[in-house]
mmCIF file of C-alpha atoms in Angstrom:
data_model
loop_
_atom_site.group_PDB
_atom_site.id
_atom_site.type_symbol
_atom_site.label_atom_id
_atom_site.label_comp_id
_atom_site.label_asym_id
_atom_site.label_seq_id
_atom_site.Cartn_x
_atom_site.Cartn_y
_atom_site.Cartn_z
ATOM 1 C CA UNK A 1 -9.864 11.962 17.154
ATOM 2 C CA UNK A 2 -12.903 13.960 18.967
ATOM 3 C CA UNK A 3 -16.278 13.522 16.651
ATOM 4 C CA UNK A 4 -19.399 16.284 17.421
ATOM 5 C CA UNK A 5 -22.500 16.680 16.569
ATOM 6 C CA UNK A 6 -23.484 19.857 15.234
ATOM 7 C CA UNK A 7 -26.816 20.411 16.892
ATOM 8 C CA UNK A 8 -25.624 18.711 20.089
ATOM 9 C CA UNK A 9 -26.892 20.784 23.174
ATOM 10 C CA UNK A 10 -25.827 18.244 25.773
ATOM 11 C CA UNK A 11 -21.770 18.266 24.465
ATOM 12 C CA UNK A 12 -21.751 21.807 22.336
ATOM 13 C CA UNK A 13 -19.485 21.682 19.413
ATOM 14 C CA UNK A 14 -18.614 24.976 20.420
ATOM 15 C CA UNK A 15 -16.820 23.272 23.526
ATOM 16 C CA UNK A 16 -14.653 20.574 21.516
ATOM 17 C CA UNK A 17 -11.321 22.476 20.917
ATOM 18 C CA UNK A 18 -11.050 22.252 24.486
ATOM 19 C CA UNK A 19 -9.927 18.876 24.572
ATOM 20 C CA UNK A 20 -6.934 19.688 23.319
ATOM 21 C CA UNK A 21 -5.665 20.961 26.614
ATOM 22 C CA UNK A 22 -6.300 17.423 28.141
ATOM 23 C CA UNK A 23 -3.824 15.169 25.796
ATOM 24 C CA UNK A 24 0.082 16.147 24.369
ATOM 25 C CA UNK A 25 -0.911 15.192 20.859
ATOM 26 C CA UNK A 26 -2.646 16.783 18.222
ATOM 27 C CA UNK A 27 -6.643 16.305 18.642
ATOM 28 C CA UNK A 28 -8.352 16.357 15.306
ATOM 29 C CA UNK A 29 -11.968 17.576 15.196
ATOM 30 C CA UNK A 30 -15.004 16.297 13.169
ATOM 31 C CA UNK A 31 -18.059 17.429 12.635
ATOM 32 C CA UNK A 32 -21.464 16.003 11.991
ATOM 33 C CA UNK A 33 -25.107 16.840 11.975
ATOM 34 C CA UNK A 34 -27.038 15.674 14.365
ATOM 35 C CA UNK A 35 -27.680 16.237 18.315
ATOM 36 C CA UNK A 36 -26.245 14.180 21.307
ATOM 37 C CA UNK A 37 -26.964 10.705 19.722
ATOM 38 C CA UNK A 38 -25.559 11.884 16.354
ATOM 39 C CA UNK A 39 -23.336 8.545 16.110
ATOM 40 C CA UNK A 40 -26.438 6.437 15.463
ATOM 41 C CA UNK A 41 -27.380 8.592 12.168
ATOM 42 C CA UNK A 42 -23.419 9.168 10.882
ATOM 43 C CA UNK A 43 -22.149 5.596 11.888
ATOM 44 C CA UNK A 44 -21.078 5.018 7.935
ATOM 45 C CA UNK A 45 -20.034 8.256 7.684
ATOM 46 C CA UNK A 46 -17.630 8.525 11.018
ATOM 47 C CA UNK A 47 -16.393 4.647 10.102
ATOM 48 C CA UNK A 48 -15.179 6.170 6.655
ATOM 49 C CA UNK A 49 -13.699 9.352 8.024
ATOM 50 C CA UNK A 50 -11.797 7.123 10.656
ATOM 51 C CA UNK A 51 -10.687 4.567 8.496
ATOM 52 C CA UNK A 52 -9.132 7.313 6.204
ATOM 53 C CA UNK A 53 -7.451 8.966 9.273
ATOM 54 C CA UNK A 54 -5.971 6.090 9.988
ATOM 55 C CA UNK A 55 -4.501 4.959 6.739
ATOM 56 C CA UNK A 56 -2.976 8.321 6.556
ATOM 57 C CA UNK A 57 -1.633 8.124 9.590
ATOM 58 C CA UNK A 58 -0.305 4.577 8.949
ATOM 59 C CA UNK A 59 1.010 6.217 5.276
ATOM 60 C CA UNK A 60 2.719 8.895 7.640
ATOM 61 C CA UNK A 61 4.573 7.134 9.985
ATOM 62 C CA UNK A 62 5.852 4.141 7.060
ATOM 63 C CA UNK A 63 7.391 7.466 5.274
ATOM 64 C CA UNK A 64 9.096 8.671 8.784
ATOM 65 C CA UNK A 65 10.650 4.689 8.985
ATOM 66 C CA UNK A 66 11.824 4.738 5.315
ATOM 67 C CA UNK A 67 12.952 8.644 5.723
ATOM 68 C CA UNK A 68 15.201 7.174 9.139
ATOM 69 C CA UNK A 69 16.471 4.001 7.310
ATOM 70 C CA UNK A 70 18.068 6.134 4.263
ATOM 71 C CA UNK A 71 19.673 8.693 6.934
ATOM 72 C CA UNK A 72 21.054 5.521 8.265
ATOM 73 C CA UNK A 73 22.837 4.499 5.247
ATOM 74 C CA UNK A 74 20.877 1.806 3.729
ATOM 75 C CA UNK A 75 23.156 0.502 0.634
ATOM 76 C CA UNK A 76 21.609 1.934 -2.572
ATOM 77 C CA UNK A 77 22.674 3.306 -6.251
ATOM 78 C CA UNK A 78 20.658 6.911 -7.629
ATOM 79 C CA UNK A 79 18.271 5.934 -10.389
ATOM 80 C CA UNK A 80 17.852 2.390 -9.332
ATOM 81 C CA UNK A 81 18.978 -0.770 -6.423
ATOM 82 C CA UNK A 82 19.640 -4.086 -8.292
ATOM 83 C CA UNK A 83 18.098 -6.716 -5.979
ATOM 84 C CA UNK A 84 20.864 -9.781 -5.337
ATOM 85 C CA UNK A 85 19.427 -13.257 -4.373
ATOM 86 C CA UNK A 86 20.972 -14.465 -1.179
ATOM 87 C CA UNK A 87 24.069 -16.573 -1.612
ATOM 88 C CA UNK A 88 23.639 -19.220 0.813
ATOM 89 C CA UNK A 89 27.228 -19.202 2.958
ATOM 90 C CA UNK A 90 29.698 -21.930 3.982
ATOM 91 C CA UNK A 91 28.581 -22.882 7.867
ATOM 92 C CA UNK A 92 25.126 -20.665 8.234
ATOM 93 C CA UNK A 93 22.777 -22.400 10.245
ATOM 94 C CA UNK A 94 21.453 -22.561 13.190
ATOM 95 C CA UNK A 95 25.344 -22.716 14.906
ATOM 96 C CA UNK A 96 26.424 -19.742 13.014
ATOM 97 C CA UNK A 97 24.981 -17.333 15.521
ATOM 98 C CA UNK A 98 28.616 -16.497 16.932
ATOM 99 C CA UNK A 99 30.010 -15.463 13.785
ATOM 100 C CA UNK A 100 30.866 -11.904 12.197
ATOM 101 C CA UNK A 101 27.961 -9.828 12.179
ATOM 102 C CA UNK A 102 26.723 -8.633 8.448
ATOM 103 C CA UNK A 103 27.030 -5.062 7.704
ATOM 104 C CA UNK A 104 22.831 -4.855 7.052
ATOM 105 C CA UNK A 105 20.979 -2.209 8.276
ATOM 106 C CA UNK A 106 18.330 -2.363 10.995
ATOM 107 C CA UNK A 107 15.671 -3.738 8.731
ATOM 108 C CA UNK A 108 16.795 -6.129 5.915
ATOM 109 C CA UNK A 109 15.495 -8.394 3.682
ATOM 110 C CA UNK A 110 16.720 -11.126 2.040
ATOM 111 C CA UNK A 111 15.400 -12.032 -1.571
ATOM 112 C CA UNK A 112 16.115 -15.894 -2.150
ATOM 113 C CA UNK A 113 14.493 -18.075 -5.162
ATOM 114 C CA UNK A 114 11.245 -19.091 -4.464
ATOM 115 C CA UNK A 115 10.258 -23.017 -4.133
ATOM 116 C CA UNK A 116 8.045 -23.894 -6.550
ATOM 117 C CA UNK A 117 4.564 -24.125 -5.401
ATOM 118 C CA UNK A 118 2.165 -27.146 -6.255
ATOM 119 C CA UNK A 119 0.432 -26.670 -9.308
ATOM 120 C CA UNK A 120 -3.004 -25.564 -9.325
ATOM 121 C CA UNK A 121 -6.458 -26.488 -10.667
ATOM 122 C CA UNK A 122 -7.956 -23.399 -9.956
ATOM 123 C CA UNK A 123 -8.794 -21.100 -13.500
ATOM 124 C CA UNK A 124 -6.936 -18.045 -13.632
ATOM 125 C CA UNK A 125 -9.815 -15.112 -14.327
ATOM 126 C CA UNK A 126 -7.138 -12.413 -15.358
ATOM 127 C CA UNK A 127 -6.663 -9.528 -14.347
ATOM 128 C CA UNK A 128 -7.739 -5.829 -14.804
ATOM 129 C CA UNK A 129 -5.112 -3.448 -15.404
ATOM 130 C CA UNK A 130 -5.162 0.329 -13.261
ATOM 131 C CA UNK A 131 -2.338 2.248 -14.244
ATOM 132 C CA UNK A 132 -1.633 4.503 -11.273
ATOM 133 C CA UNK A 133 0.502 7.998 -11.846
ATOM 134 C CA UNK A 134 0.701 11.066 -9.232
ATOM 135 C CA UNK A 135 -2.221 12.276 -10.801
ATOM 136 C CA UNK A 136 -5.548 10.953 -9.280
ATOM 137 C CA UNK A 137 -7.863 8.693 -10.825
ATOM 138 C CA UNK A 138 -10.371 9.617 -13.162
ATOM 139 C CA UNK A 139 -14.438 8.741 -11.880
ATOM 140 C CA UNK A 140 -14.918 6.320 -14.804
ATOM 141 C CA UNK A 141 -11.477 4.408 -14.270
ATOM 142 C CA UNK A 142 -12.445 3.810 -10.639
ATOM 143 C CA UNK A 143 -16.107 2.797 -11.477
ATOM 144 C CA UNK A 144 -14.790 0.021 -14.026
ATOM 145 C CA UNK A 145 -12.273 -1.376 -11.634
ATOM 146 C CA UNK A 146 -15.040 -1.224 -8.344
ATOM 147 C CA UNK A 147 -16.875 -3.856 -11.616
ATOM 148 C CA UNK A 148 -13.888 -5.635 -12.503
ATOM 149 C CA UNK A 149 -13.862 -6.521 -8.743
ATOM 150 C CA UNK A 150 -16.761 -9.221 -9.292
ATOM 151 C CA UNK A 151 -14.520 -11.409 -10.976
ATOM 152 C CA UNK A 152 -11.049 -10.173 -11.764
ATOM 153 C CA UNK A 153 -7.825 -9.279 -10.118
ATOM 154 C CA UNK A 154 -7.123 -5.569 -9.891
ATOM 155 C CA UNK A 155 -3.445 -5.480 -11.238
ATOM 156 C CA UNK A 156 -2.467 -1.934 -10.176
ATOM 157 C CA UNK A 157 0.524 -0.860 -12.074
ATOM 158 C CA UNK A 158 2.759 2.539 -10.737
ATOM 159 C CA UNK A 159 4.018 4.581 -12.964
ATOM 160 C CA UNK A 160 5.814 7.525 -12.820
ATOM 161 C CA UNK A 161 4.705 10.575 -15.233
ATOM 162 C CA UNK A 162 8.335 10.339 -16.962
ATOM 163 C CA UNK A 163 9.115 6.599 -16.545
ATOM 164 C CA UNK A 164 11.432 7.663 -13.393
ATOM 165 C CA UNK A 165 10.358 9.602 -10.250
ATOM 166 C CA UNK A 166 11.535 13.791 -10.768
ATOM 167 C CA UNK A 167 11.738 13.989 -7.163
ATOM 168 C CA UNK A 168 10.156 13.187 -3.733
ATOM 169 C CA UNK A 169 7.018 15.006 -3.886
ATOM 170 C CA UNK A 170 5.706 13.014 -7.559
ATOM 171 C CA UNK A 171 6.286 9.585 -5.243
ATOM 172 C CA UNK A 172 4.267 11.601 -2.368
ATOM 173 C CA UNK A 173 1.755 12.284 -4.632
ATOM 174 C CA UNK A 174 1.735 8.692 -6.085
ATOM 175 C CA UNK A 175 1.213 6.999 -2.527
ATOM 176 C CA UNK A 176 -1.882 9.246 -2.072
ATOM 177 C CA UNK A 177 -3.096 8.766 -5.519
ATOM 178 C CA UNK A 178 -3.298 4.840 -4.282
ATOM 179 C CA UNK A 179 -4.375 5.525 -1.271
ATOM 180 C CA UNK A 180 -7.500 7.379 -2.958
ATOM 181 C CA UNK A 181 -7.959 4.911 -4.739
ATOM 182 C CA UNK A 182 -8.452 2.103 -1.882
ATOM 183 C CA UNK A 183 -10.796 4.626 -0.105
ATOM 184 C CA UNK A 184 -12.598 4.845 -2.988
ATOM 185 C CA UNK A 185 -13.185 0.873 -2.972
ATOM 186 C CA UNK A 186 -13.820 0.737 0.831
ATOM 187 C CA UNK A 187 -16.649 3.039 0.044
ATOM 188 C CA UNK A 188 -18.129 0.934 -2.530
ATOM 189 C CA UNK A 189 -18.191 -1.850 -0.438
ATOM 190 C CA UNK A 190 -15.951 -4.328 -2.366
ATOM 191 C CA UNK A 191 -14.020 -7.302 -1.578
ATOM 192 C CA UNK A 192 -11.125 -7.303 -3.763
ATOM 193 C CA UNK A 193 -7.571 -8.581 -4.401
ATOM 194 C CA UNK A 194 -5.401 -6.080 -5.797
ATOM 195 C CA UNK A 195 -1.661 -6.792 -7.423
ATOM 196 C CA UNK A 196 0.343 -3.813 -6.907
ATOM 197 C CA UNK A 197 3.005 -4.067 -9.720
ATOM 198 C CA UNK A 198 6.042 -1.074 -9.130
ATOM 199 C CA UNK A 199 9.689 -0.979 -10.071
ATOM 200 C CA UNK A 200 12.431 -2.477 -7.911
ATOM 201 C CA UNK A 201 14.575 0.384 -7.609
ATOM 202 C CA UNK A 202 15.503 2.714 -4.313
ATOM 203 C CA UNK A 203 12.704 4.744 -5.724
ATOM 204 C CA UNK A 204 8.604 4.711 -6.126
ATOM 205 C CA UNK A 205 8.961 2.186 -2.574
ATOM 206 C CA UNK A 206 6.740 4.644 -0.854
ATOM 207 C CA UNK A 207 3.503 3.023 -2.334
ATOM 208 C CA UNK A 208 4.756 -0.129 -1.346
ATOM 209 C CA UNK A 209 4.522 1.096 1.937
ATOM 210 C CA UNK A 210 1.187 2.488 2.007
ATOM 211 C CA UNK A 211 0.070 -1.155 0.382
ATOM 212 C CA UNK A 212 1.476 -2.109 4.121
ATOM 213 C CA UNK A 213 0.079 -0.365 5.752
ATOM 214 C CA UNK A 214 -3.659 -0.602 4.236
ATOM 215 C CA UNK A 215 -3.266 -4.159 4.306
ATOM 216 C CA UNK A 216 -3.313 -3.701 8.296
ATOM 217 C CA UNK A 217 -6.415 -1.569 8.634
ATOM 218 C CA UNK A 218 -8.400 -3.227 5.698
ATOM 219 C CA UNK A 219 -8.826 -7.301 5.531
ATOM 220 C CA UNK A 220 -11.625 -6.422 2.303
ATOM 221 C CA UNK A 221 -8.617 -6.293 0.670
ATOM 222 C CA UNK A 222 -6.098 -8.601 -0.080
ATOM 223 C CA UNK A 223 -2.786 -7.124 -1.294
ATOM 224 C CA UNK A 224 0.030 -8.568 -3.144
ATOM 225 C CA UNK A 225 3.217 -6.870 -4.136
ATOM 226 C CA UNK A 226 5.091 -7.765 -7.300
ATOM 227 C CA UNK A 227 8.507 -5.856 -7.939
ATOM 228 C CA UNK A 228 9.820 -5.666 -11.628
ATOM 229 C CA UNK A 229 11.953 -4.480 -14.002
ATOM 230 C CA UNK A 230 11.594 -0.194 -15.067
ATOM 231 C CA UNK A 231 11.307 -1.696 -18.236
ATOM 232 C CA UNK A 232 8.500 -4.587 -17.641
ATOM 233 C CA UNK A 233 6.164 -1.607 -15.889
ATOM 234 C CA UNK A 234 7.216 0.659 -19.030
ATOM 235 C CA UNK A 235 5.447 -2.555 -21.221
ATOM 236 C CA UNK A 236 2.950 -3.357 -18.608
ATOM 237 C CA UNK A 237 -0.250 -3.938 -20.899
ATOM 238 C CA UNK A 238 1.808 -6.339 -22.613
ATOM 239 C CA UNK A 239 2.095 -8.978 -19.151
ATOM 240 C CA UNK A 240 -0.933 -8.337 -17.225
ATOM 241 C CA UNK A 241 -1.573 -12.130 -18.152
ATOM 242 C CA UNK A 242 1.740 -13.506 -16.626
ATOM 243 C CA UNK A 243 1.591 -11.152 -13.815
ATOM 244 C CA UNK A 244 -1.717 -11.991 -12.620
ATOM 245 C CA UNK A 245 -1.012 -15.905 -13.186
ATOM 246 C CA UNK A 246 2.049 -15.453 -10.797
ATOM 247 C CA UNK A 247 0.168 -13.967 -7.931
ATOM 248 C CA UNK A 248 -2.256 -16.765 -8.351
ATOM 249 C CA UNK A 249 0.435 -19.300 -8.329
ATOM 250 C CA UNK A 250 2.272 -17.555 -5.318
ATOM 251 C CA UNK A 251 -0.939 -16.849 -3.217
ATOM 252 C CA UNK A 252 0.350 -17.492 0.037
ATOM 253 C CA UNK A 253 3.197 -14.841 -0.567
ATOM 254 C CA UNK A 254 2.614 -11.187 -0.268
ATOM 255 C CA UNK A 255 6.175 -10.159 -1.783
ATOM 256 C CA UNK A 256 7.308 -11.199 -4.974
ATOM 257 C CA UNK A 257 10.645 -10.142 -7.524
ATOM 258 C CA UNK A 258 10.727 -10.874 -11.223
ATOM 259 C CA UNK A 259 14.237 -9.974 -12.561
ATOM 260 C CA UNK A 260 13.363 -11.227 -16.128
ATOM 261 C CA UNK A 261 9.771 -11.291 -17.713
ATOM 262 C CA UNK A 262 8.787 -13.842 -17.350
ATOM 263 C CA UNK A 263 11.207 -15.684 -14.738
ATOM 264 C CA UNK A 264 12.245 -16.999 -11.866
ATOM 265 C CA UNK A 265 9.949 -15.490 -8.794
ATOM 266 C CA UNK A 266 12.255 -14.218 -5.030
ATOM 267 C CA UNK A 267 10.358 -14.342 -2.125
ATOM 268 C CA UNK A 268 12.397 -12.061 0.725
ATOM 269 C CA UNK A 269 12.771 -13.876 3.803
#
């Protein structure tokens, strides 16, 4: 990334697009006003424009991996992939090394019942419910959840316009829509913990991604993941409560499956 100033007479702007011939990869060119010491002035402003860069560039390169695990056959059913617990085997261990290999693909996860975790004394403040969709957020539903940030858990819920994804581009358009939405709270300067709630199934993963991937570039926030039924997300105002009590009980885990609401929590390992 190659950032100018406009007014700069020791560097001229004019002169930037030259870089390109130096490097293999695309350059991409930003512009700013100011002269030669134009960084001092935009500092806020080049931070955000990089930080954005980069989460889409994270976003970009999650979609490739997920585009080159499904080419490889990764084991799913159209319109939905019921999650099985592992089944713990006769002989696995540490010994069991040797043995016949499982037919997983490259990256696999394991979803086994999570331990209980030691009950805590610590009040539950609820949580604040964002219903995310392809279509963006609206100004006043991002200003009241940059408030309910003070005190409450963001409980981001994704939802499909039609209760199931139409096609590839709506779960494109989704991932961006959330991504948007964390720029938008970078900007504002919040600390926040956000819940993103979305529907184990083959589809609507590509958010889940993104969460990944903004988790790595942004330690303001701290991101959970809770996979549910189609249904549960359909009835989502109706178990914000439960929802946001389980990521409170689960803290330490960023992953979490509900197959009945509410119920037993899977952890993958």
């Amino acid at each position: 990334e190659l950032f100018c100033g406009t007014s700069d007479t020791v560097a001229p702007w004019t002169e930037a697009p030259g870089w390109q011939r130096l490097v293999e990869a695309p350059v991409g060119l930003h512009y700013f006003p100011g002269g030669h010491e134009f960084m001092q002035d935009q500092r806020p402003n080049i931070l955000a424009t990089w930080r954005r860069d980069a989460i889409g560039r994270l976003l970009q390169r999650r979609t490739m991996e997920a585009a080159m695990l499904a080419a490889r056959g990764v084991p799913g059913m159209p319109g939905g992939l019921t999650l099985t617990p592992a089944t713990p085997k006769a002989g696995a261990g540490a010994g069991s090394a040797a043995g016949p290999k499982n037919d997983l693909p490259l990256y696999a996860v394991r979803w086994q019942q999570a331990t209980p975790p030691i009950p805590s004394t610590a009040k539950n403040a609820g949580g604040h419910l964002v219903k995310l969709t392809s279509e963006p957020l609206s100004e006043g539903q991002i200003a009241d959840a940059i408030q309910a940030t003070k005190n409450q858990l963001l409980v981001v819920a994704c939802q499909p316009m039609g209760n199931v994804f139409e096609d590839f581009e709506e779960e494109q358009r989704l991932a961006w829509s959330f991504v948007h939405f964390v720029q938008c709270l970078l900007e504002a300067g919040v600390t926040a913990r956000l819940l993103l709630v979305t529907a184990a199934g083959t589809t609507g993963a590509m958010v889940a991604g993104a969460s990944k991937a903004v988790a790595m570039e942004a330690s303001e926030l701290r991101i959970q993941r809770i996979f549910v039924s189609p249904t549960c997300l359909q009835e989502i105002s109706e178990h914000v409560a439960w929802l946001s009590a389980a990521a409170s009980r689960y803290s330490e885990e960023s992953d979490l499956w509900f197959r009945e609401k509410p119920g037993m929590a899977y952890v993958p390992r």
